[in-house]
């Protein structure tokens, strides 16, 4: 089991200066690299204070300038929101600016609130995603590309610059359902997934779907990365505080994930949810060092390649930095974490 670090820029207190929010993120990224995390993942969201990255590639280039060699992965670029011709050029530029440290996670999107405000029908997200991904790979790998589909019609063009990596950066595809995971594997892609706040059983089903779909011998060396909230608490009072923050985070998430979204001035209105603190503690990797080791051990048994650890679900920057140190001291030694080069392939 290996560990990456998630850079969400969760922004519940919008009075906190946004520039400082990003400075905090850069400091956390630098420390994560020093401590041996194998990658940094950066989401994309718009118009809300849940994950404040309108441009994951912009964040990745900035973080790359402050770190040394750790891979930077978009998690994920929402393809239905883009003109893929422009996005392909921006990916190639970011790949050149980071000298090949970029990896591309892509997905179809999850929040109707964003689709509605981009005037993109959410019902078209799957078809748009499939067409966009095919076009993106073509533009990144070939020159003089023309296209004729329901969503794109254009004569031959060549994106410039060309990507630093050949034929293009490593691609990950986000998938949540067992069927989507299996389909993604059969198409030859690496998989990014998350059981959200669901119990461990959901993670087990996702991992099984990935492994069951792999061809014998895994000839393409496909990988399964799973995002999960995690926080090594310094004591029981700290654990309780972080569980409250995780529950508050969940109340915002449910608003935009399960409804059309109620947002005021960019701030998501938290909803009442049936989950309790006990439910959150059972589902997430939050607690004492031994509690976290025991929980992660169950994930390791599933055959997941890495967990992207999200510590930024409401804790202060100071608390996150201290928790990173505790994770490196108390968690990492229990699990193999010596294949950074493999992630960069």
GROMACS .gro file of C-alpha atoms in nm:
model
  345
    1UNK     CA    1   0.000   0.000   0.000
    2UNK     CA    2   0.125   0.342  -0.101
    3UNK     CA    3  -0.005   0.689  -0.018
    4UNK     CA    4  -0.068   1.003  -0.216
    5UNK     CA    5  -0.180   1.337  -0.075
    6UNK     CA    6  -0.496   1.517  -0.185
    7UNK     CA    7  -0.492   1.897  -0.226
    8UNK     CA    8  -0.862   1.993  -0.219
    9UNK     CA    9  -0.853   2.356  -0.101
   10UNK     CA   10  -1.172   2.299   0.097
   11UNK     CA   11  -1.289   2.650   0.186
   12UNK     CA   12  -1.566   2.653   0.453
   13UNK     CA   13  -1.456   2.988   0.598
   14UNK     CA   14  -1.464   3.223   0.300
   15UNK     CA   15  -1.337   3.512   0.512
   16UNK     CA   16  -0.997   3.338   0.510
   17UNK     CA   17  -0.784   3.496   0.232
   18UNK     CA   18  -0.789   3.278  -0.079
   19UNK     CA   19  -0.425   3.360  -0.151
   20UNK     CA   20  -0.333   3.220   0.192
   21UNK     CA   21  -0.542   2.910   0.124
   22UNK     CA   22  -0.322   2.836  -0.177
   23UNK     CA   23  -0.001   2.920   0.013
   24UNK     CA   24  -0.108   2.668   0.278
   25UNK     CA   25  -0.168   2.410   0.005
   26UNK     CA   26   0.181   2.461  -0.137
   27UNK     CA   27   0.340   2.416   0.207
   28UNK     CA   28   0.143   2.096   0.263
   29UNK     CA   29   0.244   1.967  -0.081
   30UNK     CA   30   0.611   2.033  -0.010
   31UNK     CA   31   0.594   1.854   0.323
   32UNK     CA   32   0.405   1.558   0.172
   33UNK     CA   33   0.683   1.513  -0.084
   34UNK     CA   34   0.952   1.532   0.184
   35UNK     CA   35   0.770   1.270   0.392
   36UNK     CA   36   0.750   1.020   0.107
   37UNK     CA   37   0.399   1.050  -0.033
   38UNK     CA   38   0.406   0.922  -0.391
   39UNK     CA   39   0.181   1.177  -0.564
   40UNK     CA   40  -0.027   1.492  -0.524
   41UNK     CA   41  -0.384   1.498  -0.655
   42UNK     CA   42  -0.579   1.812  -0.743
   43UNK     CA   43  -0.955   1.826  -0.804
   44UNK     CA   44  -1.165   2.057  -1.021
   45UNK     CA   45  -1.480   2.238  -0.909
   46UNK     CA   46  -1.651   2.567  -0.990
   47UNK     CA   47  -1.871   2.826  -0.819
   48UNK     CA   48  -1.862   2.658  -0.475
   49UNK     CA   49  -1.646   2.659  -0.164
   50UNK     CA   50  -1.623   2.282  -0.144
   51UNK     CA   51  -1.308   2.219  -0.352
   52UNK     CA   52  -1.168   2.549  -0.472
   53UNK     CA   53  -0.974   2.461  -0.787
   54UNK     CA   54  -1.131   2.612  -1.101
   55UNK     CA   55  -0.809   2.512  -1.284
   56UNK     CA   56  -0.628   2.201  -1.158
   57UNK     CA   57  -0.355   2.246  -1.419
   58UNK     CA   58  -0.284   2.599  -1.298
   59UNK     CA   59  -0.250   2.470  -0.942
   60UNK     CA   60  -0.032   2.182  -1.060
   61UNK     CA   61   0.213   2.409  -1.242
   62UNK     CA   62   0.242   2.633  -0.934
   63UNK     CA   63   0.293   2.338  -0.699
   64UNK     CA   64   0.548   2.186  -0.938
   65UNK     CA   65   0.753   2.502  -0.912
   66UNK     CA   66   0.776   2.456  -0.533
   67UNK     CA   67   0.838   2.079  -0.525
   68UNK     CA   68   1.110   1.859  -0.670
   69UNK     CA   69   0.991   1.548  -0.852
   70UNK     CA   70   0.660   1.426  -0.709
   71UNK     CA   71   0.395   1.352  -0.977
   72UNK     CA   72   0.096   1.587  -0.995
   73UNK     CA   73  -0.238   1.436  -1.094
   74UNK     CA   74  -0.559   1.616  -1.189
   75UNK     CA   75  -0.835   1.447  -0.993
   76UNK     CA   76  -1.021   1.516  -1.206
   77UNK     CA   77  -1.057   1.736  -1.512
   78UNK     CA   78  -1.431   1.741  -1.592
   79UNK     CA   79  -1.425   1.690  -1.967
   80UNK     CA   80  -1.786   1.790  -2.048
   81UNK     CA   81  -1.708   2.144  -1.925
   82UNK     CA   82  -1.428   2.203  -2.180
   83UNK     CA   83  -1.360   2.278  -2.540
   84UNK     CA   84  -1.125   1.982  -2.573
   85UNK     CA   85  -0.912   2.155  -2.835
   86UNK     CA   86  -0.821   2.421  -2.582
   87UNK     CA   87  -0.780   2.173  -2.298
   88UNK     CA   88  -0.544   1.957  -2.504
   89UNK     CA   89  -0.316   2.255  -2.559
   90UNK     CA   90  -0.325   2.346  -2.190
   91UNK     CA   91  -0.238   1.989  -2.088
   92UNK     CA   92   0.055   1.985  -2.330
   93UNK     CA   93   0.174   2.322  -2.200
   94UNK     CA   94   0.148   2.208  -1.836
   95UNK     CA   95   0.333   1.889  -1.929
   96UNK     CA   96   0.616   2.095  -2.077
   97UNK     CA   97   0.625   2.344  -1.787
   98UNK     CA   98   0.649   2.060  -1.533
   99UNK     CA   99   0.886   1.856  -1.756
  100UNK     CA  100   0.668   1.549  -1.754
  101UNK     CA  101   0.541   1.547  -1.396
  102UNK     CA  102   0.177   1.589  -1.496
  103UNK     CA  103  -0.066   1.295  -1.500
  104UNK     CA  104  -0.421   1.344  -1.620
  105UNK     CA  105  -0.721   1.226  -1.424
  106UNK     CA  106  -1.046   1.283  -1.614
  107UNK     CA  107  -1.413   1.236  -1.532
  108UNK     CA  108  -1.767   1.313  -1.642
  109UNK     CA  109  -1.857   1.537  -1.345
  110UNK     CA  110  -2.078   1.488  -1.042
  111UNK     CA  111  -2.255   1.811  -0.941
  112UNK     CA  112  -2.569   1.921  -1.129
  113UNK     CA  113  -2.517   2.269  -0.983
  114UNK     CA  114  -2.205   2.310  -1.199
  115UNK     CA  115  -2.359   2.156  -1.511
  116UNK     CA  116  -2.658   2.389  -1.488
  117UNK     CA  117  -2.438   2.697  -1.461
  118UNK     CA  118  -2.221   2.592  -1.753
  119UNK     CA  119  -2.540   2.528  -1.954
  120UNK     CA  120  -2.429   2.169  -2.017
  121UNK     CA  121  -2.711   1.911  -1.984
  122UNK     CA  122  -2.608   1.666  -1.713
  123UNK     CA  123  -2.797   1.397  -1.902
  124UNK     CA  124  -2.538   1.425  -2.180
  125UNK     CA  125  -2.239   1.389  -1.947
  126UNK     CA  126  -2.157   1.028  -2.034
  127UNK     CA  127  -2.174   1.074  -2.412
  128UNK     CA  128  -1.985   1.403  -2.394
  129UNK     CA  129  -1.720   1.245  -2.174
  130UNK     CA  130  -1.663   0.948  -2.405
  131UNK     CA  131  -1.638   1.168  -2.715
  132UNK     CA  132  -1.416   1.420  -2.535
  133UNK     CA  133  -1.174   1.157  -2.404
  134UNK     CA  134  -1.133   0.998  -2.748
  135UNK     CA  135  -1.071   1.340  -2.901
  136UNK     CA  136  -0.829   1.442  -2.624
  137UNK     CA  137  -0.609   1.137  -2.677
  138UNK     CA  138  -0.611   1.192  -3.052
  139UNK     CA  139  -0.511   1.559  -3.023
  140UNK     CA  140  -0.232   1.483  -2.775
  141UNK     CA  141  -0.084   1.195  -2.973
  142UNK     CA  142  -0.129   1.300  -3.337
  143UNK     CA  143  -0.092   1.603  -3.562
  144UNK     CA  144  -0.338   1.739  -3.818
  145UNK     CA  145  -0.642   1.599  -3.640
  146UNK     CA  146  -0.994   1.655  -3.774
  147UNK     CA  147  -1.316   1.548  -3.600
  148UNK     CA  148  -1.680   1.495  -3.687
  149UNK     CA  149  -1.909   1.394  -3.400
  150UNK     CA  150  -2.224   1.515  -3.226
  151UNK     CA  151  -2.021   1.757  -3.014
  152UNK     CA  152  -1.722   1.853  -3.233
  153UNK     CA  153  -1.687   1.924  -3.603
  154UNK     CA  154  -1.363   2.080  -3.724
  155UNK     CA  155  -1.101   2.056  -3.995
  156UNK     CA  156  -0.746   1.938  -3.941
  157UNK     CA  157  -0.543   2.114  -3.671
  158UNK     CA  158  -0.238   2.050  -3.457
  159UNK     CA  159  -0.219   2.154  -3.094
  160UNK     CA  160   0.098   2.334  -2.992
  161UNK     CA  161   0.312   2.280  -2.800
  162UNK     CA  162   0.334   1.904  -2.826
  163UNK     CA  163   0.331   1.711  -2.496
  164UNK     CA  164   0.657   1.653  -2.312
  165UNK     CA  165   0.559   1.289  -2.247
  166UNK     CA  166   0.499   1.056  -2.541
  167UNK     CA  167   0.243   0.995  -2.664
  168UNK     CA  168   0.081   1.189  -2.376
  169UNK     CA  169   0.074   1.202  -1.995
  170UNK     CA  170  -0.051   0.899  -1.804
  171UNK     CA  171  -0.433   0.894  -1.795
  172UNK     CA  172  -0.658   0.803  -1.502
  173UNK     CA  173  -1.037   0.781  -1.531
  174UNK     CA  174  -1.269   0.850  -1.238
  175UNK     CA  175  -1.538   0.587  -1.176
  176UNK     CA  176  -1.760   0.514  -0.877
  177UNK     CA  177  -2.003   0.236  -0.965
  178UNK     CA  178  -1.887  -0.121  -1.007
  179UNK     CA  179  -2.003  -0.123  -1.369
  180UNK     CA  180  -1.820   0.200  -1.450
  181UNK     CA  181  -1.502   0.071  -1.285
  182UNK     CA  182  -1.515  -0.253  -1.482
  183UNK     CA  183  -1.581  -0.069  -1.808
  184UNK     CA  184  -1.291   0.167  -1.745
  185UNK     CA  185  -1.055  -0.123  -1.679
  186UNK     CA  186  -1.165  -0.300  -1.995
  187UNK     CA  187  -1.083   0.014  -2.194
  188UNK     CA  188  -0.726  -0.007  -2.062
  189UNK     CA  189  -0.727   0.292  -1.826
  190UNK     CA  190  -0.606   0.337  -1.471
  191UNK     CA  191  -0.891   0.393  -1.226
  192UNK     CA  192  -0.947   0.662  -0.966
  193UNK     CA  193  -1.235   0.601  -0.730
  194UNK     CA  194  -1.371   0.682  -0.388
  195UNK     CA  195  -1.630   0.521  -0.163
  196UNK     CA  196  -1.722   0.876  -0.057
  197UNK     CA  197  -1.845   0.856   0.307
  198UNK     CA  198  -1.988   0.507   0.262
  199UNK     CA  199  -1.871   0.222   0.486
  200UNK     CA  200  -1.571   0.003   0.409
  201UNK     CA  201  -1.795  -0.245   0.225
  202UNK     CA  202  -1.832   0.008  -0.057
  203UNK     CA  203  -1.454   0.026  -0.095
  204UNK     CA  204  -1.440  -0.352  -0.101
  205UNK     CA  205  -1.692  -0.370  -0.386
  206UNK     CA  206  -1.501  -0.108  -0.586
  207UNK     CA  207  -1.173  -0.292  -0.539
  208UNK     CA  208  -1.329  -0.623  -0.642
  209UNK     CA  209  -1.478  -0.466  -0.955
  210UNK     CA  210  -1.133  -0.342  -1.054
  211UNK     CA  211  -0.956  -0.672  -0.995
  212UNK     CA  212  -1.228  -0.883  -1.157
  213UNK     CA  213  -1.209  -0.675  -1.477
  214UNK     CA  214  -0.830  -0.692  -1.512
  215UNK     CA  215  -0.705  -0.924  -1.787
  216UNK     CA  216  -0.478  -1.208  -1.672
  217UNK     CA  217  -0.133  -1.083  -1.580
  218UNK     CA  218  -0.240  -0.716  -1.596
  219UNK     CA  219  -0.036  -0.660  -1.915
  220UNK     CA  220  -0.098  -0.283  -1.921
  221UNK     CA  221   0.007  -0.246  -1.555
  222UNK     CA  222  -0.322  -0.073  -1.474
  223UNK     CA  223  -0.352   0.089  -1.133
  224UNK     CA  224  -0.631   0.149  -0.884
  225UNK     CA  225  -0.614   0.464  -0.672
  226UNK     CA  226  -0.873   0.531  -0.401
  227UNK     CA  227  -0.948   0.866  -0.234
  228UNK     CA  228  -1.039   0.854   0.135
  229UNK     CA  229  -1.054   1.104   0.420
  230UNK     CA  230  -0.783   1.026   0.674
  231UNK     CA  231  -0.644   1.197   0.981
  232UNK     CA  232  -0.411   1.063   1.250
  233UNK     CA  233  -0.531   1.237   1.564
  234UNK     CA  234  -0.299   1.336   1.848
  235UNK     CA  235  -0.552   1.228   2.112
  236UNK     CA  236  -0.918   1.135   2.154
  237UNK     CA  237  -1.033   1.496   2.186
  238UNK     CA  238  -0.857   1.576   1.858
  239UNK     CA  239  -1.019   1.276   1.692
  240UNK     CA  240  -1.363   1.389   1.805
  241UNK     CA  241  -1.302   1.740   1.674
  242UNK     CA  242  -1.193   1.607   1.333
  243UNK     CA  243  -1.494   1.376   1.315
  244UNK     CA  244  -1.720   1.679   1.367
  245UNK     CA  245  -1.537   1.857   1.083
  246UNK     CA  246  -1.574   1.554   0.855
  247UNK     CA  247  -1.947   1.539   0.928
  248UNK     CA  248  -1.983   1.911   0.854
  249UNK     CA  249  -1.792   1.855   0.528
  250UNK     CA  250  -2.032   1.571   0.443
  251UNK     CA  251  -2.333   1.798   0.499
  252UNK     CA  252  -2.202   2.035   0.231
  253UNK     CA  253  -2.114   1.754  -0.005
  254UNK     CA  254  -2.459   1.598   0.012
  255UNK     CA  255  -2.617   1.931  -0.086
  256UNK     CA  256  -2.447   1.941  -0.427
  257UNK     CA  257  -2.405   1.566  -0.484
  258UNK     CA  258  -2.762   1.456  -0.412
  259UNK     CA  259  -2.962   1.772  -0.495
  260UNK     CA  260  -2.954   2.055  -0.750
  261UNK     CA  261  -2.757   2.252  -0.491
  262UNK     CA  262  -2.833   2.540  -0.257
  263UNK     CA  263  -2.542   2.785  -0.271
  264UNK     CA  264  -2.525   3.143  -0.145
  265UNK     CA  265  -2.238   3.366  -0.250
  266UNK     CA  266  -2.037   3.058  -0.343
  267UNK     CA  267  -2.094   2.898  -0.001
  268UNK     CA  268  -2.277   2.564   0.004
  269UNK     CA  269  -2.557   2.554   0.261
  270UNK     CA  270  -2.502   2.245   0.482
  271UNK     CA  271  -2.791   1.999   0.487
  272UNK     CA  272  -2.914   1.775   0.763
  273UNK     CA  273  -2.791   1.419   0.707
  274UNK     CA  274  -2.875   1.088   0.874
  275UNK     CA  275  -2.509   0.996   0.939
  276UNK     CA  276  -2.381   1.023   1.296
  277UNK     CA  277  -2.031   1.076   1.433
  278UNK     CA  278  -2.015   0.703   1.497
  279UNK     CA  279  -2.103   0.635   1.132
  280UNK     CA  280  -1.831   0.874   1.015
  281UNK     CA  281  -1.574   0.713   1.246
  282UNK     CA  282  -1.656   0.365   1.116
  283UNK     CA  283  -1.639   0.475   0.751
  284UNK     CA  284  -1.336   0.703   0.745
  285UNK     CA  285  -0.972   0.668   0.846
  286UNK     CA  286  -0.986   0.912   1.137
  287UNK     CA  287  -0.862   0.825   1.484
  288UNK     CA  288  -0.561   0.719   1.685
  289UNK     CA  289  -0.245   0.595   1.510
  290UNK     CA  290  -0.331   0.232   1.584
  291UNK     CA  291  -0.690   0.280   1.474
  292UNK     CA  292  -0.570   0.424   1.142
  293UNK     CA  293  -0.316   0.143   1.092
  294UNK     CA  294  -0.584  -0.117   1.154
  295UNK     CA  295  -0.826   0.045   0.911
  296UNK     CA  296  -0.569   0.094   0.636
  297UNK     CA  297  -0.466  -0.267   0.677
  298UNK     CA  298  -0.810  -0.369   0.554
  299UNK     CA  299  -0.766  -0.151   0.242
  300UNK     CA  300  -0.423  -0.301   0.178
  301UNK     CA  301  -0.581  -0.647   0.180
  302UNK     CA  302  -0.812  -0.537  -0.103
  303UNK     CA  303  -0.518  -0.498  -0.341
  304UNK     CA  304  -0.561  -0.122  -0.391
  305UNK     CA  305  -0.242   0.033  -0.527
  306UNK     CA  306  -0.261   0.358  -0.334
  307UNK     CA  307  -0.484   0.565  -0.112
  308UNK     CA  308  -0.502   0.936  -0.181
  309UNK     CA  309  -0.532   1.074   0.171
  310UNK     CA  310  -0.760   1.375   0.222
  311UNK     CA  311  -0.669   1.551   0.546
  312UNK     CA  312  -0.808   1.885   0.431
  313UNK     CA  313  -1.175   1.843   0.522
  314UNK     CA  314  -1.190   2.138   0.763
  315UNK     CA  315  -0.881   2.110   0.983
  316UNK     CA  316  -0.652   2.410   1.015
  317UNK     CA  317  -0.333   2.431   0.812
  318UNK     CA  318  -0.130   2.384   1.132
  319UNK     CA  319  -0.326   2.071   1.221
  320UNK     CA  320  -0.283   1.927   0.872
  321UNK     CA  321   0.093   1.982   0.879
  322UNK     CA  322   0.117   1.807   1.217
  323UNK     CA  323  -0.106   1.521   1.099
  324UNK     CA  324   0.115   1.473   0.793
  325UNK     CA  325   0.411   1.422   1.024
  326UNK     CA  326   0.218   1.176   1.240
  327UNK     CA  327   0.107   0.984   0.930
  328UNK     CA  328   0.468   0.949   0.817
  329UNK     CA  329   0.587   0.837   1.161
  330UNK     CA  330   0.302   0.611   1.272
  331UNK     CA  331   0.138   0.483   0.951
  332UNK     CA  332   0.383   0.463   0.662
  333UNK     CA  333   0.633   0.229   0.830
  334UNK     CA  334   0.359  -0.036   0.849
  335UNK     CA  335   0.307  -0.038   0.471
  336UNK     CA  336   0.535  -0.066   0.173
  337UNK     CA  337   0.592   0.279   0.025
  338UNK     CA  338   0.904   0.249  -0.187
  339UNK     CA  339   0.788   0.265  -0.548
  340UNK     CA  340   0.769   0.634  -0.634
  341UNK     CA  341   0.921   0.569  -0.978
  342UNK     CA  342   0.640   0.328  -1.061
  343UNK     CA  343   0.382   0.604  -1.026
  344UNK     CA  344   0.577   0.829  -1.257
  345UNK     CA  345   0.586   0.575  -1.542
   0.00000   0.00000   0.00000
